[in-house]
Coordinates of C-alpha atoms in Angstrom, one line a residue:
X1 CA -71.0 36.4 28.5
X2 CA -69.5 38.9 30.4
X3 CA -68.8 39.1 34.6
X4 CA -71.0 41.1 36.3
X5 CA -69.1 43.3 38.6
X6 CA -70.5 43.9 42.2
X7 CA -69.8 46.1 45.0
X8 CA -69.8 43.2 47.4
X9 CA -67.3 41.6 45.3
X10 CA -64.5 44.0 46.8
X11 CA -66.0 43.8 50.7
X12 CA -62.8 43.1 53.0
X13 CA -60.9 42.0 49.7
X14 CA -58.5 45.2 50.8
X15 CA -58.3 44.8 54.1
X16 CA -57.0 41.4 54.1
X17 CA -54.2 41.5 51.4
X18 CA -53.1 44.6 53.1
X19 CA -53.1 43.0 56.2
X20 CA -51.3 39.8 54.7
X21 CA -48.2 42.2 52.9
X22 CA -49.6 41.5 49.6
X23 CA -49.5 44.9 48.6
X24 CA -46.2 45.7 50.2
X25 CA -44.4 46.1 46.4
X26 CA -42.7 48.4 45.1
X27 CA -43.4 51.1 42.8
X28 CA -42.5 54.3 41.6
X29 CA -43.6 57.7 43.2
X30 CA -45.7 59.4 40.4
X31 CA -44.6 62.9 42.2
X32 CA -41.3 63.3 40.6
X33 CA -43.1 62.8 36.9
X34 CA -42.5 66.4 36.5
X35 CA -39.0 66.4 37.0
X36 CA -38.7 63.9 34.0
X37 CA -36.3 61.9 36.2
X38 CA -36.6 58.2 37.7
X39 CA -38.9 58.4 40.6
X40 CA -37.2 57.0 43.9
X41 CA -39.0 53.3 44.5
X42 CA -41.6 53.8 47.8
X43 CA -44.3 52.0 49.1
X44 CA -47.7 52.7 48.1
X45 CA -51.0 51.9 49.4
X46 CA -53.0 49.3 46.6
X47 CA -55.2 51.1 43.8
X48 CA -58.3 51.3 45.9
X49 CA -58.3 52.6 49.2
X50 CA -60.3 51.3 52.1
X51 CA -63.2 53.6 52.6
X52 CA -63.3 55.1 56.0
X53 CA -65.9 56.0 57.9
X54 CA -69.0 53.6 56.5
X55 CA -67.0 50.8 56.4
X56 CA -67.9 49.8 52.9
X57 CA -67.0 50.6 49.6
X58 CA -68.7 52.4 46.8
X59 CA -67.5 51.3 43.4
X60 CA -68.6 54.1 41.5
X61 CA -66.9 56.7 44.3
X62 CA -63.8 53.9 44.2
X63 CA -64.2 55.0 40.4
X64 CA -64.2 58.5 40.5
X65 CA -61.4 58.7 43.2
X66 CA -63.9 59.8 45.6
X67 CA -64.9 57.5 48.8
X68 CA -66.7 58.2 51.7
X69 CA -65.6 59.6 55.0
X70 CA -63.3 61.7 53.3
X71 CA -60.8 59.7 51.7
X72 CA -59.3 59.5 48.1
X73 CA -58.1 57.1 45.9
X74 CA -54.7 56.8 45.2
X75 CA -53.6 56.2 41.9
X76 CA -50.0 54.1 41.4
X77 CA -47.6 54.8 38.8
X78 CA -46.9 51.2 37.0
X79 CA -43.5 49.7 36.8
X80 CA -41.0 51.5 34.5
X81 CA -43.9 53.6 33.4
X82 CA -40.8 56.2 32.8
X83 CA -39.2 54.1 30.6
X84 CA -42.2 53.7 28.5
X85 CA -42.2 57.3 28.2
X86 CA -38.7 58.1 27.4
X87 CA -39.4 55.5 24.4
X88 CA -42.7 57.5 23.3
X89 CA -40.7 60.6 23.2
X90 CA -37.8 59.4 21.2
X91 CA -35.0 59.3 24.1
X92 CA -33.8 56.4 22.8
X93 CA -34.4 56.2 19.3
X94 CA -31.7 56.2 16.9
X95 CA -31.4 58.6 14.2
X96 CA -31.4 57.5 10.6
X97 CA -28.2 59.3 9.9
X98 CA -26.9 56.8 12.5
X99 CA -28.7 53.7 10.9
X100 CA -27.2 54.5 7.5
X101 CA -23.5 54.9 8.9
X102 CA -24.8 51.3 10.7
X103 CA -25.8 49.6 7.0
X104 CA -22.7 51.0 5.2
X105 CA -20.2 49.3 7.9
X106 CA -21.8 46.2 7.7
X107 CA -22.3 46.6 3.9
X108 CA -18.5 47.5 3.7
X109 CA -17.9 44.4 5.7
X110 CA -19.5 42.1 3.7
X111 CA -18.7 43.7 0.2
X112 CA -14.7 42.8 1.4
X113 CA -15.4 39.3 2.4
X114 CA -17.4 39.0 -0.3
X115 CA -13.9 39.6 -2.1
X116 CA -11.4 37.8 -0.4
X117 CA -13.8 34.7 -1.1
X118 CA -13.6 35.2 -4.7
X119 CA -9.5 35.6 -4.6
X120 CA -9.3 32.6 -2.8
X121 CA -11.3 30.8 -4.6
X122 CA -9.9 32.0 -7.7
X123 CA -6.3 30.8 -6.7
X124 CA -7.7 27.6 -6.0
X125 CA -9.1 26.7 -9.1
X126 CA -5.9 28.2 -10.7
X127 CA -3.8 25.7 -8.9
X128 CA -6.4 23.1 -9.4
X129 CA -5.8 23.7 -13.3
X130 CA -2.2 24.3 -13.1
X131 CA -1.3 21.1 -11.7
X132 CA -3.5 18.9 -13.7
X133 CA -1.7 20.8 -17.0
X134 CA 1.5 19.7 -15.5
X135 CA 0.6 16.2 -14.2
X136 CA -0.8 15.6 -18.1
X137 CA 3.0 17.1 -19.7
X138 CA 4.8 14.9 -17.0
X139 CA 2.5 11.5 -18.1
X140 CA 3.3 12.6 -22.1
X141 CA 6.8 13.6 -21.5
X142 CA 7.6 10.0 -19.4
X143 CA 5.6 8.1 -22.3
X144 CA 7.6 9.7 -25.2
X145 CA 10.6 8.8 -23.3
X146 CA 9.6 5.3 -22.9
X147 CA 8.8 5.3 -25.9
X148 CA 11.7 6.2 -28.1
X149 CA 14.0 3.9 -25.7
X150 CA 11.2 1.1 -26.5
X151 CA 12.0 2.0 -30.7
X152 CA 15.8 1.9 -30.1
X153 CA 15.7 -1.4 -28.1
X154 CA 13.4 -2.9 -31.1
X155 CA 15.9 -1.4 -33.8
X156 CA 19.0 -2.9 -31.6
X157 CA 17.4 -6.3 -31.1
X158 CA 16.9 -6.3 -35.4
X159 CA 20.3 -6.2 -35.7
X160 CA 21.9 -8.3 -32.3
X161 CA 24.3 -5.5 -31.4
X162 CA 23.1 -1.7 -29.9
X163 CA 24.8 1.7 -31.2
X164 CA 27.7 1.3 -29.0
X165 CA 28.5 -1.8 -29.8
X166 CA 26.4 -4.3 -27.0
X167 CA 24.7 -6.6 -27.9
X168 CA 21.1 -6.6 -26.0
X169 CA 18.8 -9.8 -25.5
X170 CA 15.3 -9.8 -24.0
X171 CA 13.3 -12.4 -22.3
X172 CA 11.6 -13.4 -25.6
X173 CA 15.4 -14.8 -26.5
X174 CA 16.6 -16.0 -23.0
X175 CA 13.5 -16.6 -21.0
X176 CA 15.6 -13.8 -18.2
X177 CA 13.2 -11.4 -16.4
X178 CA 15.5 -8.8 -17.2
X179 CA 17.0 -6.8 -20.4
X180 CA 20.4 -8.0 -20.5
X181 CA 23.4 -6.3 -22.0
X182 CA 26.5 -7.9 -23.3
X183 CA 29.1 -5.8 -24.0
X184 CA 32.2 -6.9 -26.7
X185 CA 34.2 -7.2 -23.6
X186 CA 32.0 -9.6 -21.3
X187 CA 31.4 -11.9 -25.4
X188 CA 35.3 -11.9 -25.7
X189 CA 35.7 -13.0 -21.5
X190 CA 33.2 -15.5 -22.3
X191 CA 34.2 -17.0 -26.0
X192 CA 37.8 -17.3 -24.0
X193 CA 36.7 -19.2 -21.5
X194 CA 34.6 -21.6 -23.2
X195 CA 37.1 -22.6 -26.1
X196 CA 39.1 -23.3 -23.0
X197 CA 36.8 -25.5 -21.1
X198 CA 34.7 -26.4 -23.9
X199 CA 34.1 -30.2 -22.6
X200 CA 33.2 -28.8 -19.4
X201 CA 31.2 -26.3 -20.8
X202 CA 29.1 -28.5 -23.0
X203 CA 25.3 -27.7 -22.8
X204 CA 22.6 -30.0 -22.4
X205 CA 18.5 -29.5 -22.4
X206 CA 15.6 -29.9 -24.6
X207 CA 16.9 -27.4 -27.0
X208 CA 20.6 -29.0 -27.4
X209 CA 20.4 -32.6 -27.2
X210 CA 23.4 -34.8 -26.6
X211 CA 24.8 -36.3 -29.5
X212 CA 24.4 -40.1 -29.7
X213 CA 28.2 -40.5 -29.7
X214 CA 29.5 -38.9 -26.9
X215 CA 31.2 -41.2 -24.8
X216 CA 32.3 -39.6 -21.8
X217 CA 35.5 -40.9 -19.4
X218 CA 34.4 -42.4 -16.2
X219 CA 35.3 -43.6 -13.1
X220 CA 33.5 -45.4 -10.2
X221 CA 32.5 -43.3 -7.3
X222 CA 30.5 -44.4 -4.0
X223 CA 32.7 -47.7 -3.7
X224 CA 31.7 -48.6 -7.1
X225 CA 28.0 -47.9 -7.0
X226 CA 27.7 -45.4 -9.2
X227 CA 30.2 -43.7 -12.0
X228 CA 30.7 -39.9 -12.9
X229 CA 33.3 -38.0 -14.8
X230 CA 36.7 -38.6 -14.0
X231 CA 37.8 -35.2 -14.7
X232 CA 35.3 -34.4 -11.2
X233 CA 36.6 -36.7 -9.0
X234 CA 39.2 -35.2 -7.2
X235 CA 36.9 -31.7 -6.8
X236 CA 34.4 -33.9 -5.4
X237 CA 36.4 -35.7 -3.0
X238 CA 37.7 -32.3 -2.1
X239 CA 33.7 -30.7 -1.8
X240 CA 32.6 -33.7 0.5
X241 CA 35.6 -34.0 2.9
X242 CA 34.9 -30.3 3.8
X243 CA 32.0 -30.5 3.8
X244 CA 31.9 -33.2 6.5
X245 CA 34.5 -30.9 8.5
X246 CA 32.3 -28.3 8.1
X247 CA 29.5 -31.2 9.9
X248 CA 27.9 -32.8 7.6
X249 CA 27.1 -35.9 5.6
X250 CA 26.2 -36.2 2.1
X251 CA 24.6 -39.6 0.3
X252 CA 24.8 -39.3 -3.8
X253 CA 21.8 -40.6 -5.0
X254 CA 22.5 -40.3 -8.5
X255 CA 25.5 -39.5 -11.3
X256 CA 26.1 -41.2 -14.7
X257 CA 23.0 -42.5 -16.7
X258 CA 23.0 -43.9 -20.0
X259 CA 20.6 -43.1 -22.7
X260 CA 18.4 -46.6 -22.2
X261 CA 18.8 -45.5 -18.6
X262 CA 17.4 -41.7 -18.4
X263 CA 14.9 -43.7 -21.0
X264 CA 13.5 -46.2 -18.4
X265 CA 12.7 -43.2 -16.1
X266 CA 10.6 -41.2 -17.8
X267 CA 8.7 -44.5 -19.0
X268 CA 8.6 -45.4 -15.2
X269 CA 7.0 -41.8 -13.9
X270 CA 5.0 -41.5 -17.0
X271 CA 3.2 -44.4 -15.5
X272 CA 3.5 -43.3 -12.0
X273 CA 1.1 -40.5 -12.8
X274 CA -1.2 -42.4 -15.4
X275 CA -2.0 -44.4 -12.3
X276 CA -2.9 -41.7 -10.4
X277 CA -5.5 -40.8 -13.4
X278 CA -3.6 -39.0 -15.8
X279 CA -3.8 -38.8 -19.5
X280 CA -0.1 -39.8 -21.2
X281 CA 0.1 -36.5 -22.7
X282 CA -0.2 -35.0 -18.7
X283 CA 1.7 -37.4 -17.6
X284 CA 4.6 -37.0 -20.2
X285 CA 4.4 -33.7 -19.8
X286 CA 4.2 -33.4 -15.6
X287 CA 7.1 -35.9 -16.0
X288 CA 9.5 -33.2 -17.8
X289 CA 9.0 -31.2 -15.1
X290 CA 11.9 -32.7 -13.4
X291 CA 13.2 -35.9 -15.6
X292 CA 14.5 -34.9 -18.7
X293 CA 14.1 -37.4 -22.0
X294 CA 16.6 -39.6 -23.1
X295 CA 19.5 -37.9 -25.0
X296 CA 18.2 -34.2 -23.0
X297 CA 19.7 -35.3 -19.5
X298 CA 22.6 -33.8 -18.6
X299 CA 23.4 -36.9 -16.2
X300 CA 24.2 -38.6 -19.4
X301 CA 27.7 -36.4 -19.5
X302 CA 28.7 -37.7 -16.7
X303 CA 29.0 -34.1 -15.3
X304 CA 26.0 -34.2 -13.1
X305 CA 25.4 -35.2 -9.5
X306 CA 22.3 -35.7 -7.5
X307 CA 23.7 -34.8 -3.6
X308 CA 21.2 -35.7 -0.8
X309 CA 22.0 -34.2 2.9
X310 CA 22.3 -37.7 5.0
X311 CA 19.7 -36.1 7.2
X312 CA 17.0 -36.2 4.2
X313 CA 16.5 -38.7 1.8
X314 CA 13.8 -37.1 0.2
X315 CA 14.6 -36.0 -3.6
X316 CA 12.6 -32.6 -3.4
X317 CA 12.7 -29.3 -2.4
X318 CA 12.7 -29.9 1.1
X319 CA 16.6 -30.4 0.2
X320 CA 16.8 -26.6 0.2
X321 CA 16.2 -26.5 4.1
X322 CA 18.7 -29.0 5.4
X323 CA 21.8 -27.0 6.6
X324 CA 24.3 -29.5 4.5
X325 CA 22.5 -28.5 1.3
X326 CA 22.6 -24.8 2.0
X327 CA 26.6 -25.1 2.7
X328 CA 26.7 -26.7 -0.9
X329 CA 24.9 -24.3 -2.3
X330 CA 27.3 -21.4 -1.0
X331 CA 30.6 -23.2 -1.5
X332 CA 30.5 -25.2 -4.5
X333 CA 31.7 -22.9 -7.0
X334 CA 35.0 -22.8 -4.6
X335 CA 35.3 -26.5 -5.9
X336 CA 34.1 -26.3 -10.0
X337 CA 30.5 -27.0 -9.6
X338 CA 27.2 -24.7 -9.7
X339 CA 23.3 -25.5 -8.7
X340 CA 22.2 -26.3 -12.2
X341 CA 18.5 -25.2 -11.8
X342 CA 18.1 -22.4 -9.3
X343 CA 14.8 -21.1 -7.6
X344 CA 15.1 -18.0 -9.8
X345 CA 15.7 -19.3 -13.2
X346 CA 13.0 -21.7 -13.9
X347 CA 11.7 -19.3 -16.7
X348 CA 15.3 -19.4 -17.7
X349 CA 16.2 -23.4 -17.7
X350 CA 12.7 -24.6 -18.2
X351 CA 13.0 -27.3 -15.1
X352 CA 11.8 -26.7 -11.4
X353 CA 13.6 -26.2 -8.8
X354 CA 16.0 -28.8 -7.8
X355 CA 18.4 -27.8 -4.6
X356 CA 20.2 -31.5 -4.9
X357 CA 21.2 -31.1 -8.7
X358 CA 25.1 -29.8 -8.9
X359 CA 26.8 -29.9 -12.5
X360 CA 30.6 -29.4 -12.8
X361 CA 31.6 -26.7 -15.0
X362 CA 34.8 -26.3 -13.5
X363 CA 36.7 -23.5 -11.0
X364 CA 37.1 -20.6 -13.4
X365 CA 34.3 -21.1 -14.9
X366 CA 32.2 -21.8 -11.7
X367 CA 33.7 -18.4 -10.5
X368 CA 32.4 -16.7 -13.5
X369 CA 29.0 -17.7 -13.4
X370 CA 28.9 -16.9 -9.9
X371 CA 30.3 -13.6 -10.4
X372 CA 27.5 -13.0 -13.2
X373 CA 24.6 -14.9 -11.8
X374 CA 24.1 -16.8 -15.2
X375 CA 23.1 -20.2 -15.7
X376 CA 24.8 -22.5 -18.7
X377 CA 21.7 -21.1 -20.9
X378 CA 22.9 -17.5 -20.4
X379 CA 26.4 -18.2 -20.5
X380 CA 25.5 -20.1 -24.3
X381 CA 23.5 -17.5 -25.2
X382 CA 26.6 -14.8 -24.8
X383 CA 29.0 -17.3 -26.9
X384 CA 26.1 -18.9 -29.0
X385 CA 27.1 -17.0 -32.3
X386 CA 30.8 -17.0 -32.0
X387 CA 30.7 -20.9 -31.5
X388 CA 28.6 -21.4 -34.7

């Protein structure tokens, strides 16, 4: 329902919010409309003027403009009524030769980057293709390669001797890590030095057993506790004394064996580890890990020496550690000898690691296999046909 509107509703309304500044705003004077410039901001009176005279108001007079006792009402131009009006008449509306310069800037703006988008992107996918064409040549081009070189290796290896005249040996011959190459110089050098050191030279493992009658010389070494080779004596003698200048002590634990010998040992560890809950075939076989069978032994030559640092008794590789070991390790060559089964070349011997194991080979030779980083199975395998 609708409010009911009342003269009385308006009595003294006027009076007080005049009195109380409420109707001291500002506004604009509706006398310079004409001039169709922006009125200067005055004070007006409120919509409705007091009547004067009867002390009331009439709300239809109010209406009209007309009160009594003479007075008017005075009407009040709004707030940027002018504004309004400048916008009714088009003052600031933009012409649509303007808007369509507007759209084909911005058009023309996008239509380029519209563009440059697609060049870039079409030089990315180019390079995106171009190096997967090349990555795919390089992978074929590095396989064929490999490939051919593989052939020729496999065509070399048929026949024992390469184009140029090396002979080339893999690790399915020598159990080496590498591809070896043995040139006719490096098989002459070594067929030279083994014809003259051939005793010394001699070759001992589970491929190449000794014969049953080689009887080496010996001598007694250790005050007569044990016997080696007497062609080693003297080099020995020489190894140790240094060696003991240099600070250290050395006990030998072990040198010559014979057959029955080398025999009780393995029988002895064989049942060592059945005890411990292996089967024989383990046991035999954890066994060769380290003792070699009877007639396989190369302490049976005489050649070999077990050397223990006095500091450490213990036959293992806790040898490697001890100071006196490692200074026997780095000069025995100087004095004929070599580790027998390196760290490196347990693929190659087919025994583990032994740091306390030193066979004489003697100095040239020694020096050699230094030189080359060979063990006696790589040194064999080089003179291995021209000794047949």
């Amino acid at each position: 329902m609708g409010r009911t509107m009342r003269a009385d509703m308006y009595e003294n309304v006027s009076v007080r919010k005049r009195a109380s500044g409420e109707y001291e705003e500002t506004v604009y004077d509706r006398r310079v409309q004409a001039t169709g410039k922006r009125g200067v901001a005055v004070r007006r009176e409120p919509l409705y003027q007091e009547c004067r005279g009867s002390g009331k108001r009439n709300v239809a007079q109010m209406e009209s403009g007309k009160v009594s006792g003479g007075s008017r009402a005075v009407w009040k131009e709004p707030m940027y009524e002018a504004d309004r009006r400048n916008r009714e008449a088009g003052a600031y509306r933009t012409t649509g030769q303007e808007k369509t310069k507007r759209g084909r800037k911005k058009f023309g703006r996008r239509k380029r980057k519209s563009a440059a988008r697609k060049v870039l992107t079409g030089l990315l996918f180019y390079f995106l293709f171009a190096g997967m064409i090349a990555t795919c040549i390089a992978v074929v081009s590095v396989f064929s390669e490999w490939k051919e070189k593989r052939q020729s290796q496999d065509a070399a290896k048929t026949d024992g001797i390469m184009a140029d005249g090396t002979e080339a040996w893999t690790e399915e011959e020598t159990g080496s890590r590498a591809l070896m190459e043995i040139t006719p110089e490096i098989r002459h050098e070594c067929q030279e030095l083994y014809e003259e050191q051939e005793e010394l030279l001699l070759i001992v493992n589970k491929d190449h057993e000794l014969e049953t009658s080689y009887q080496p010389m010996l001598r007694n070494i250790c005050k007569g506790r044990l016997k080696a080779a007497d062609i080693l004596y003297e080099d020995l003698c020489a190894m140790l004394e240094d060696g003991g200048q240099a600070g250290y002590e050395y006990w030998i634990a072990s040198a010559h064996r014979d057959r029955a010998y080398q025999q009780g040992l393995v029988d002895e560890d064989v049942e060592k580890y059945m005890a411990k809950g292996y089967t024989y075939e383990a046991a035999l076989q954890k066994t060769y890990e380290y003792t070699m069978p009877a007639g396989q032994s190369e302490h049976e030559t005489g050649l070999a020496l077990d050397i223990l640092c006095s500091t450490n008794m213990m036959m293992d590789e806790s040898q490697a550690y001890e100071p006196g070991n490692q200074w026997l390790a780095a000069h025995c060559h100087e004095y004929g000898f070599i580790l027998r089964y390196p760290a490196d070349k347990e693929d190659v011997t087919g025994i583990k690691y032994e740091p306390w194991h030193f066979r004489y080979v003697g100095k040239e030779a020694a020096a050699y296999l230094r030189n080359k980083g060979w063990t006696l199975e790589e040194f064999y395998r080089v003179i291995h046909d021209s000794i047949r």
